Tab-separated table of C-alpha atoms in Angstrom:
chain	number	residue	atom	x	y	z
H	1	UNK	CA	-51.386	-7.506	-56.019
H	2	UNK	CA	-52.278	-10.964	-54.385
H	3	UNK	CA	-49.549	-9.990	-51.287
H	4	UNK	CA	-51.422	-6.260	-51.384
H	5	UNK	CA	-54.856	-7.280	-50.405
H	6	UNK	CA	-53.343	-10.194	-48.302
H	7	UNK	CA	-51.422	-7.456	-46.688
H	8	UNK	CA	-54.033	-5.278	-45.951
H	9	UNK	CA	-56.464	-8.084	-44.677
H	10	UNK	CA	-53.813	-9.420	-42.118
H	11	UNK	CA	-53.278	-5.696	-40.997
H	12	UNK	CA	-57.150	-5.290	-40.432
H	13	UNK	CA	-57.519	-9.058	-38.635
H	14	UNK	CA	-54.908	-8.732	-36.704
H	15	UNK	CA	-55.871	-4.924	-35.351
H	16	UNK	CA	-59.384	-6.459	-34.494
H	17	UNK	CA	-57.661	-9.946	-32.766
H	18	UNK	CA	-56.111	-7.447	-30.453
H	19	UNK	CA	-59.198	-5.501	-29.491
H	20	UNK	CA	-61.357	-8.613	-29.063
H	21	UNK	CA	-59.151	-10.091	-27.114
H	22	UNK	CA	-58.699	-6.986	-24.658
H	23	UNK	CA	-62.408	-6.699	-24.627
H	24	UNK	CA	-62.859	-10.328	-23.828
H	25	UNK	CA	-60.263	-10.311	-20.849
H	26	UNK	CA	-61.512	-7.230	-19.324
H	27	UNK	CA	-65.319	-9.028	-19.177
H	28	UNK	CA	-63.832	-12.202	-18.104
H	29	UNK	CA	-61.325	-11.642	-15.817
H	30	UNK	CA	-58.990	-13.260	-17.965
H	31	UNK	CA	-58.499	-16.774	-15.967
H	32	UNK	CA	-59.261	-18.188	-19.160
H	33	UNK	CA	-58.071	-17.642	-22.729
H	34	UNK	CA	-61.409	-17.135	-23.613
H	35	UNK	CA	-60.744	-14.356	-26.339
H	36	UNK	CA	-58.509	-16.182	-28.334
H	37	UNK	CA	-60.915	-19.189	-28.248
H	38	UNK	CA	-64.001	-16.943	-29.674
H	39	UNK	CA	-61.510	-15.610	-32.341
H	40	UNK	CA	-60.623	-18.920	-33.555
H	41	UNK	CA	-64.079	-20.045	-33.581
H	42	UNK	CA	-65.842	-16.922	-35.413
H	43	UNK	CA	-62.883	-16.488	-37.830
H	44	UNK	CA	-63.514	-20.381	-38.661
H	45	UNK	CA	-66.577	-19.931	-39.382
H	46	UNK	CA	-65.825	-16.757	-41.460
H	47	UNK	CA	-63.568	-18.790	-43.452
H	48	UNK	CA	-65.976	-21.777	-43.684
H	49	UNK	CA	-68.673	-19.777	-45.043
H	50	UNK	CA	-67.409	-17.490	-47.089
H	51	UNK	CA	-65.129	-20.077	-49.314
H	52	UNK	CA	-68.240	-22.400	-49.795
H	53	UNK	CA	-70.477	-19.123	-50.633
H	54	UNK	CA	-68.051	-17.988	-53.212
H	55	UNK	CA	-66.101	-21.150	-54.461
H	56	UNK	CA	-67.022	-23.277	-57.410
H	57	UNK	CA	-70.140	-23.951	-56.165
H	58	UNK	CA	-70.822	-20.966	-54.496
H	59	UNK	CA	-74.105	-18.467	-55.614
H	60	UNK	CA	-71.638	-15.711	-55.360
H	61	UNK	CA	-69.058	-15.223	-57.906
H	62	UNK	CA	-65.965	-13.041	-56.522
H	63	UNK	CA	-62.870	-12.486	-57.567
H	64	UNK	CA	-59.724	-14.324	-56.232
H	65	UNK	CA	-58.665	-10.785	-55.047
H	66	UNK	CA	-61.246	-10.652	-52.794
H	67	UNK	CA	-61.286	-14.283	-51.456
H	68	UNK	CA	-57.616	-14.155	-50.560
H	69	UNK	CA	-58.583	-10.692	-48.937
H	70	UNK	CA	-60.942	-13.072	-46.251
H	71	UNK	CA	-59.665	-15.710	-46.534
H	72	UNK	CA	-55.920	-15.021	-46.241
H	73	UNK	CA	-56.107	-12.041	-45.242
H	74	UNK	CA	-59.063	-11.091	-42.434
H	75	UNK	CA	-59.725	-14.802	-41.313
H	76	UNK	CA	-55.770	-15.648	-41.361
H	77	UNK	CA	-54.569	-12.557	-39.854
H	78	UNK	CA	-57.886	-12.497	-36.954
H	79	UNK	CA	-57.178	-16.369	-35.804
H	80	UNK	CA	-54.128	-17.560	-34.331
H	81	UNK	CA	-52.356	-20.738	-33.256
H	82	UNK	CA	-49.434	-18.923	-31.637
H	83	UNK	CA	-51.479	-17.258	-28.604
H	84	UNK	CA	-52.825	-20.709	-28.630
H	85	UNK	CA	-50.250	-22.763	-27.856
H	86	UNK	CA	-48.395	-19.795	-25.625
H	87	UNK	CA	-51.897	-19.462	-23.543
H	88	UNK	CA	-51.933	-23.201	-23.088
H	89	UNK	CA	-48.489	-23.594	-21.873
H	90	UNK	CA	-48.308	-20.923	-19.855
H	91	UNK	CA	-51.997	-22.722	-18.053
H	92	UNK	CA	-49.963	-26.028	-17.755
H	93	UNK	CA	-46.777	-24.130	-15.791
H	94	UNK	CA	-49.106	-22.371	-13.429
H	95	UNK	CA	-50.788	-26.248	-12.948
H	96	UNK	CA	-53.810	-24.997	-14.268
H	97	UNK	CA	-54.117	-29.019	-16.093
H	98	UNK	CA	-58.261	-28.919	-16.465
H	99	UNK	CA	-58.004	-25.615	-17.957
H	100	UNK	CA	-55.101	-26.393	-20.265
H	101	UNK	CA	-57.006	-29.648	-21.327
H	102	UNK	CA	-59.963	-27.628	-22.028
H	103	UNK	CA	-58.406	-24.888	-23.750
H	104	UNK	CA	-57.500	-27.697	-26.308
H	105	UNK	CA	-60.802	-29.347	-26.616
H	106	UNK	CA	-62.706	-26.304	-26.419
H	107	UNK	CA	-60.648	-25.184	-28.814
H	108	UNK	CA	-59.789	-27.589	-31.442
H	109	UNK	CA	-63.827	-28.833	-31.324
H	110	UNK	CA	-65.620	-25.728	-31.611
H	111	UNK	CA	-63.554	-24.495	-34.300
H	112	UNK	CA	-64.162	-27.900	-36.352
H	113	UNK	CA	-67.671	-27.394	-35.717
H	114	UNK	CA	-67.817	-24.024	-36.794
H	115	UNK	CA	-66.115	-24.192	-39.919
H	116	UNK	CA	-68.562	-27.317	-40.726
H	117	UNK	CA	-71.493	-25.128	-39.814
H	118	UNK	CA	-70.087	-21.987	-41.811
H	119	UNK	CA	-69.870	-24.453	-44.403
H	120	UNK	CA	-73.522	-26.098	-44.019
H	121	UNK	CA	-75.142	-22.437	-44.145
H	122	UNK	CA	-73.088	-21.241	-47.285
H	123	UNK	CA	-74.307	-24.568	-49.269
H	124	UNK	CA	-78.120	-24.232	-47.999
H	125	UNK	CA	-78.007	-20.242	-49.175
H	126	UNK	CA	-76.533	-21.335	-52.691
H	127	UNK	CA	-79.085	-24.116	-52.855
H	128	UNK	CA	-81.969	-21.552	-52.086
H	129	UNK	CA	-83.975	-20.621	-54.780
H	130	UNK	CA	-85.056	-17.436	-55.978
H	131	UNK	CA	-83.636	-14.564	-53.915
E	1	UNK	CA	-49.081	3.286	-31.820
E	2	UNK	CA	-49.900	-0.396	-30.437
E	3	UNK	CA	-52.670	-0.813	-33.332
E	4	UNK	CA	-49.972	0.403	-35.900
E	5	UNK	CA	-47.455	-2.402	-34.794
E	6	UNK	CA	-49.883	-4.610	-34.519
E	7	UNK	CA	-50.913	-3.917	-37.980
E	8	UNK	CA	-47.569	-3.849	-39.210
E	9	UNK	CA	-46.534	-7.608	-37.733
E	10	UNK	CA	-49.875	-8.813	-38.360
E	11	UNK	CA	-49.453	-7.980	-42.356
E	12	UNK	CA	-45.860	-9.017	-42.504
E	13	UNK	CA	-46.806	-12.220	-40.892
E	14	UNK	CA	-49.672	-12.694	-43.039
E	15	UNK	CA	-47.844	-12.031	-46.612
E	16	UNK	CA	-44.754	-14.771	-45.088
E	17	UNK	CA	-47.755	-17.274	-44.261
E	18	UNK	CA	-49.059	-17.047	-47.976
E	19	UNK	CA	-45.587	-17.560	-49.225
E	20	UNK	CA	-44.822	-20.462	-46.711
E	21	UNK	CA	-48.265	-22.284	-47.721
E	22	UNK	CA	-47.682	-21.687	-51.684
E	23	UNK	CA	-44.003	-23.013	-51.529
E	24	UNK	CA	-44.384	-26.084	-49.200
E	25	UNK	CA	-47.933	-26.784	-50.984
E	26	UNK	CA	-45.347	-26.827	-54.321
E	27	UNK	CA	-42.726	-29.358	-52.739
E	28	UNK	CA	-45.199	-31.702	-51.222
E	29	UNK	CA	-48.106	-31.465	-54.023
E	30	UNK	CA	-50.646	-30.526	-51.241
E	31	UNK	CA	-52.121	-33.809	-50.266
E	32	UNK	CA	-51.753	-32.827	-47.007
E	33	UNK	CA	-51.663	-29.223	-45.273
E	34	UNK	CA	-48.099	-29.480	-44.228
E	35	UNK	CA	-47.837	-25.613	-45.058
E	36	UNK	CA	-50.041	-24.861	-42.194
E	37	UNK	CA	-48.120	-27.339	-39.848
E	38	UNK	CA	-45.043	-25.532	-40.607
E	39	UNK	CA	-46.252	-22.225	-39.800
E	40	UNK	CA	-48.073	-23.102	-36.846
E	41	UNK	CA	-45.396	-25.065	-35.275
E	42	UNK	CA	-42.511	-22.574	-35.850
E	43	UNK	CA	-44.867	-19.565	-35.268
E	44	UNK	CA	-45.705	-20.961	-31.933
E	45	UNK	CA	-41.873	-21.609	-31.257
E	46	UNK	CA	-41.424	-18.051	-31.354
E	47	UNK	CA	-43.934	-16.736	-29.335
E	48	UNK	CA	-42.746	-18.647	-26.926
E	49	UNK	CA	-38.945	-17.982	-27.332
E	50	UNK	CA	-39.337	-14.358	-27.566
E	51	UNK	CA	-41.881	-14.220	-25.016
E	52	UNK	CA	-39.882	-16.049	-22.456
E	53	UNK	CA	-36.266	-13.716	-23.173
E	54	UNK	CA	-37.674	-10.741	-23.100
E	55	UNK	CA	-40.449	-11.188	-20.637
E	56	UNK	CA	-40.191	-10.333	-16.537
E	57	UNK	CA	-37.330	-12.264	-16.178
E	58	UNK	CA	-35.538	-12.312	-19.740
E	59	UNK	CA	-32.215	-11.542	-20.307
E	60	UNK	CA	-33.512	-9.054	-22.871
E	61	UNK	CA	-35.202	-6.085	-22.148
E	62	UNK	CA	-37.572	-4.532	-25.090
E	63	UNK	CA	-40.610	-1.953	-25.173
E	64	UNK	CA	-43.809	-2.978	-25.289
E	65	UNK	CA	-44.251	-1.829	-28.712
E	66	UNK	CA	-41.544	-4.770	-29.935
E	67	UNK	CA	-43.102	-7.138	-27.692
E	68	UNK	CA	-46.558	-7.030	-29.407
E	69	UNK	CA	-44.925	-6.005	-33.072
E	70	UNK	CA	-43.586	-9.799	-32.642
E	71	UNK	CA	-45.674	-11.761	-30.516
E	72	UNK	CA	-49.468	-10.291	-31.296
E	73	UNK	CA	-48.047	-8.900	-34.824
E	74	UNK	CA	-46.119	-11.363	-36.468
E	75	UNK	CA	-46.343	-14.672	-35.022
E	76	UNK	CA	-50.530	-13.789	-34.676
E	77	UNK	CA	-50.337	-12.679	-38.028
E	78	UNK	CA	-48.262	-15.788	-39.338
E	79	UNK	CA	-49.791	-18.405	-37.602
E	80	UNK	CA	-53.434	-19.183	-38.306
E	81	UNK	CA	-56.342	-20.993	-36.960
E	82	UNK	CA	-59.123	-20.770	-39.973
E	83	UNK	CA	-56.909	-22.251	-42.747
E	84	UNK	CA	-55.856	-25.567	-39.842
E	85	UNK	CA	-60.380	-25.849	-39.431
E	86	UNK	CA	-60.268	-25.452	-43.018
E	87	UNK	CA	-57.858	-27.885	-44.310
E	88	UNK	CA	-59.293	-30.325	-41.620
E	89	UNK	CA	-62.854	-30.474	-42.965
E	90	UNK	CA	-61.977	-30.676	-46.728
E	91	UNK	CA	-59.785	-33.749	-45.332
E	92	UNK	CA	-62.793	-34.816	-43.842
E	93	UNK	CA	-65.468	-34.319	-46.556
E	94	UNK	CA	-62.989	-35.757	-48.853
E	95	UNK	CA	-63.244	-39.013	-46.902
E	96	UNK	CA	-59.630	-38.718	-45.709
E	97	UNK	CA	-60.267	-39.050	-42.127
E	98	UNK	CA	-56.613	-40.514	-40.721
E	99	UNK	CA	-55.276	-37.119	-42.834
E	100	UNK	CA	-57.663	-35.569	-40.649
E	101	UNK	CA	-57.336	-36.609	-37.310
E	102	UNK	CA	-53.446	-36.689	-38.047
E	103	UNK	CA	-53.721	-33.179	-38.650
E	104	UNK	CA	-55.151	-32.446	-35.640
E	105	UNK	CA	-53.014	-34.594	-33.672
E	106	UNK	CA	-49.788	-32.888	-35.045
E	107	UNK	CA	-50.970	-29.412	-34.911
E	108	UNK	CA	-51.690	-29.926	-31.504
E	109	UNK	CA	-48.698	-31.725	-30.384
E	110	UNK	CA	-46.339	-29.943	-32.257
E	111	UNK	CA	-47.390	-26.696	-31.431
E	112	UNK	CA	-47.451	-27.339	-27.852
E	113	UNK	CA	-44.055	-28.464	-28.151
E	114	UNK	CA	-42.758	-25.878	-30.200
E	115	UNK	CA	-43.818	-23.143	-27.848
E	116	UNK	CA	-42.864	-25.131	-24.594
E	117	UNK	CA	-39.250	-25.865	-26.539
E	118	UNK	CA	-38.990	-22.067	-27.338
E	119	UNK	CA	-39.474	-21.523	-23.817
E	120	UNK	CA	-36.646	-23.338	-22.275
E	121	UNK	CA	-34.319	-23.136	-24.790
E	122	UNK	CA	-35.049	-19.065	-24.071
E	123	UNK	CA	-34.663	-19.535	-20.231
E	124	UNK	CA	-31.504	-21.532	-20.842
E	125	UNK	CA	-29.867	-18.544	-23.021
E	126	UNK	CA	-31.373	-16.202	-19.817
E	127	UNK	CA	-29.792	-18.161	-17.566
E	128	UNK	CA	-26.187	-18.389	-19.313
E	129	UNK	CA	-23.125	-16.613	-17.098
E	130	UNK	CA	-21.232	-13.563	-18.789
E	131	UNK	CA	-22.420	-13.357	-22.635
């Protein structure tokens, strides 16, 4: 059942990685892989959030069904390393350097920093108290 | 029809990357995320491989439809960006920062490699006489 729900949560992230990132190049020209870079970025915060709102310490208990579902599943199938690394090469042969230096940084520091601040806002909504 | 290949990669991909990450996780006791390194790194090999033989001027010609059921299906739905922020700010919050900043370096490098590598050896095969 694990592979199921995996399955079907690839199948879904990956259908919406391809519309975002058609979206994205038709409203940015697409000079600049900047689809793939919001994707990466919004599915690490997804994944950032949503283990440290329903891990061990999270408020919200879930199954391990549904965490491999978004975790796995949604958030693994929506990112991607592969148009990544392809988008960045293919800047470097066209001697697009600044671009393919940025795509990295851009890249590898906004994702860090929203997978931090996923995590930050999952562990001040399981501290809150009441609700 | 695009969404459905898409759907179909991204899910195949996805269920492989689960199995990858389990079975390397169970050979190297999961100190580090080599799982994710793996899959990354050869993901990004073959975007770049089968991108580059069966693009413009590849020896290979294919539809569209097996273009993106490989390149935005199964290496997008293999390869994965949330689990590498992930991994990297456990490491981090763990205290392990050279496991950290070593998995960023080799995720980067590699990957960049791996799809540059995929590329030439791909142009070399398009380039070979008679075959």
């Amino acid at each position: 059942m694990d592979y199921l729900w995996i399955m079907i949560g690839s199948a879904l992230g990956g259908a919406a990685r391809f519309w975002v990132t058609g979206f994205v190049a038709e409203q940015t020209g697409g000079i600049f892989p900047w689809g793939t870079v919001l994707i990466n970025v919004s599915g690490s915060f997804l994944i950032g959030f949503f283990g440290s709102l329903t891990g061990a310490e999270g408020r919200f208990v879930v199954g391990e069904s549904a965490r491999l579902f978004v975790m796995i599943g949604l958030c693994g199938g929506f990112t991607t390393f592969s148009s990544f690394s392809l988008q960045t090469l293919n800047l470097m042969r066209q001697g697009e350097m600044i671009r393919a230096g940025g795509n990295i940084a851009l890249s590898v520091v906004f994702c860090l920093l929203a997978v931090w601040l996923g995590h930050v806002v999952a562990v001040a909504i399981n501290q809150m108290k009441g609700a």
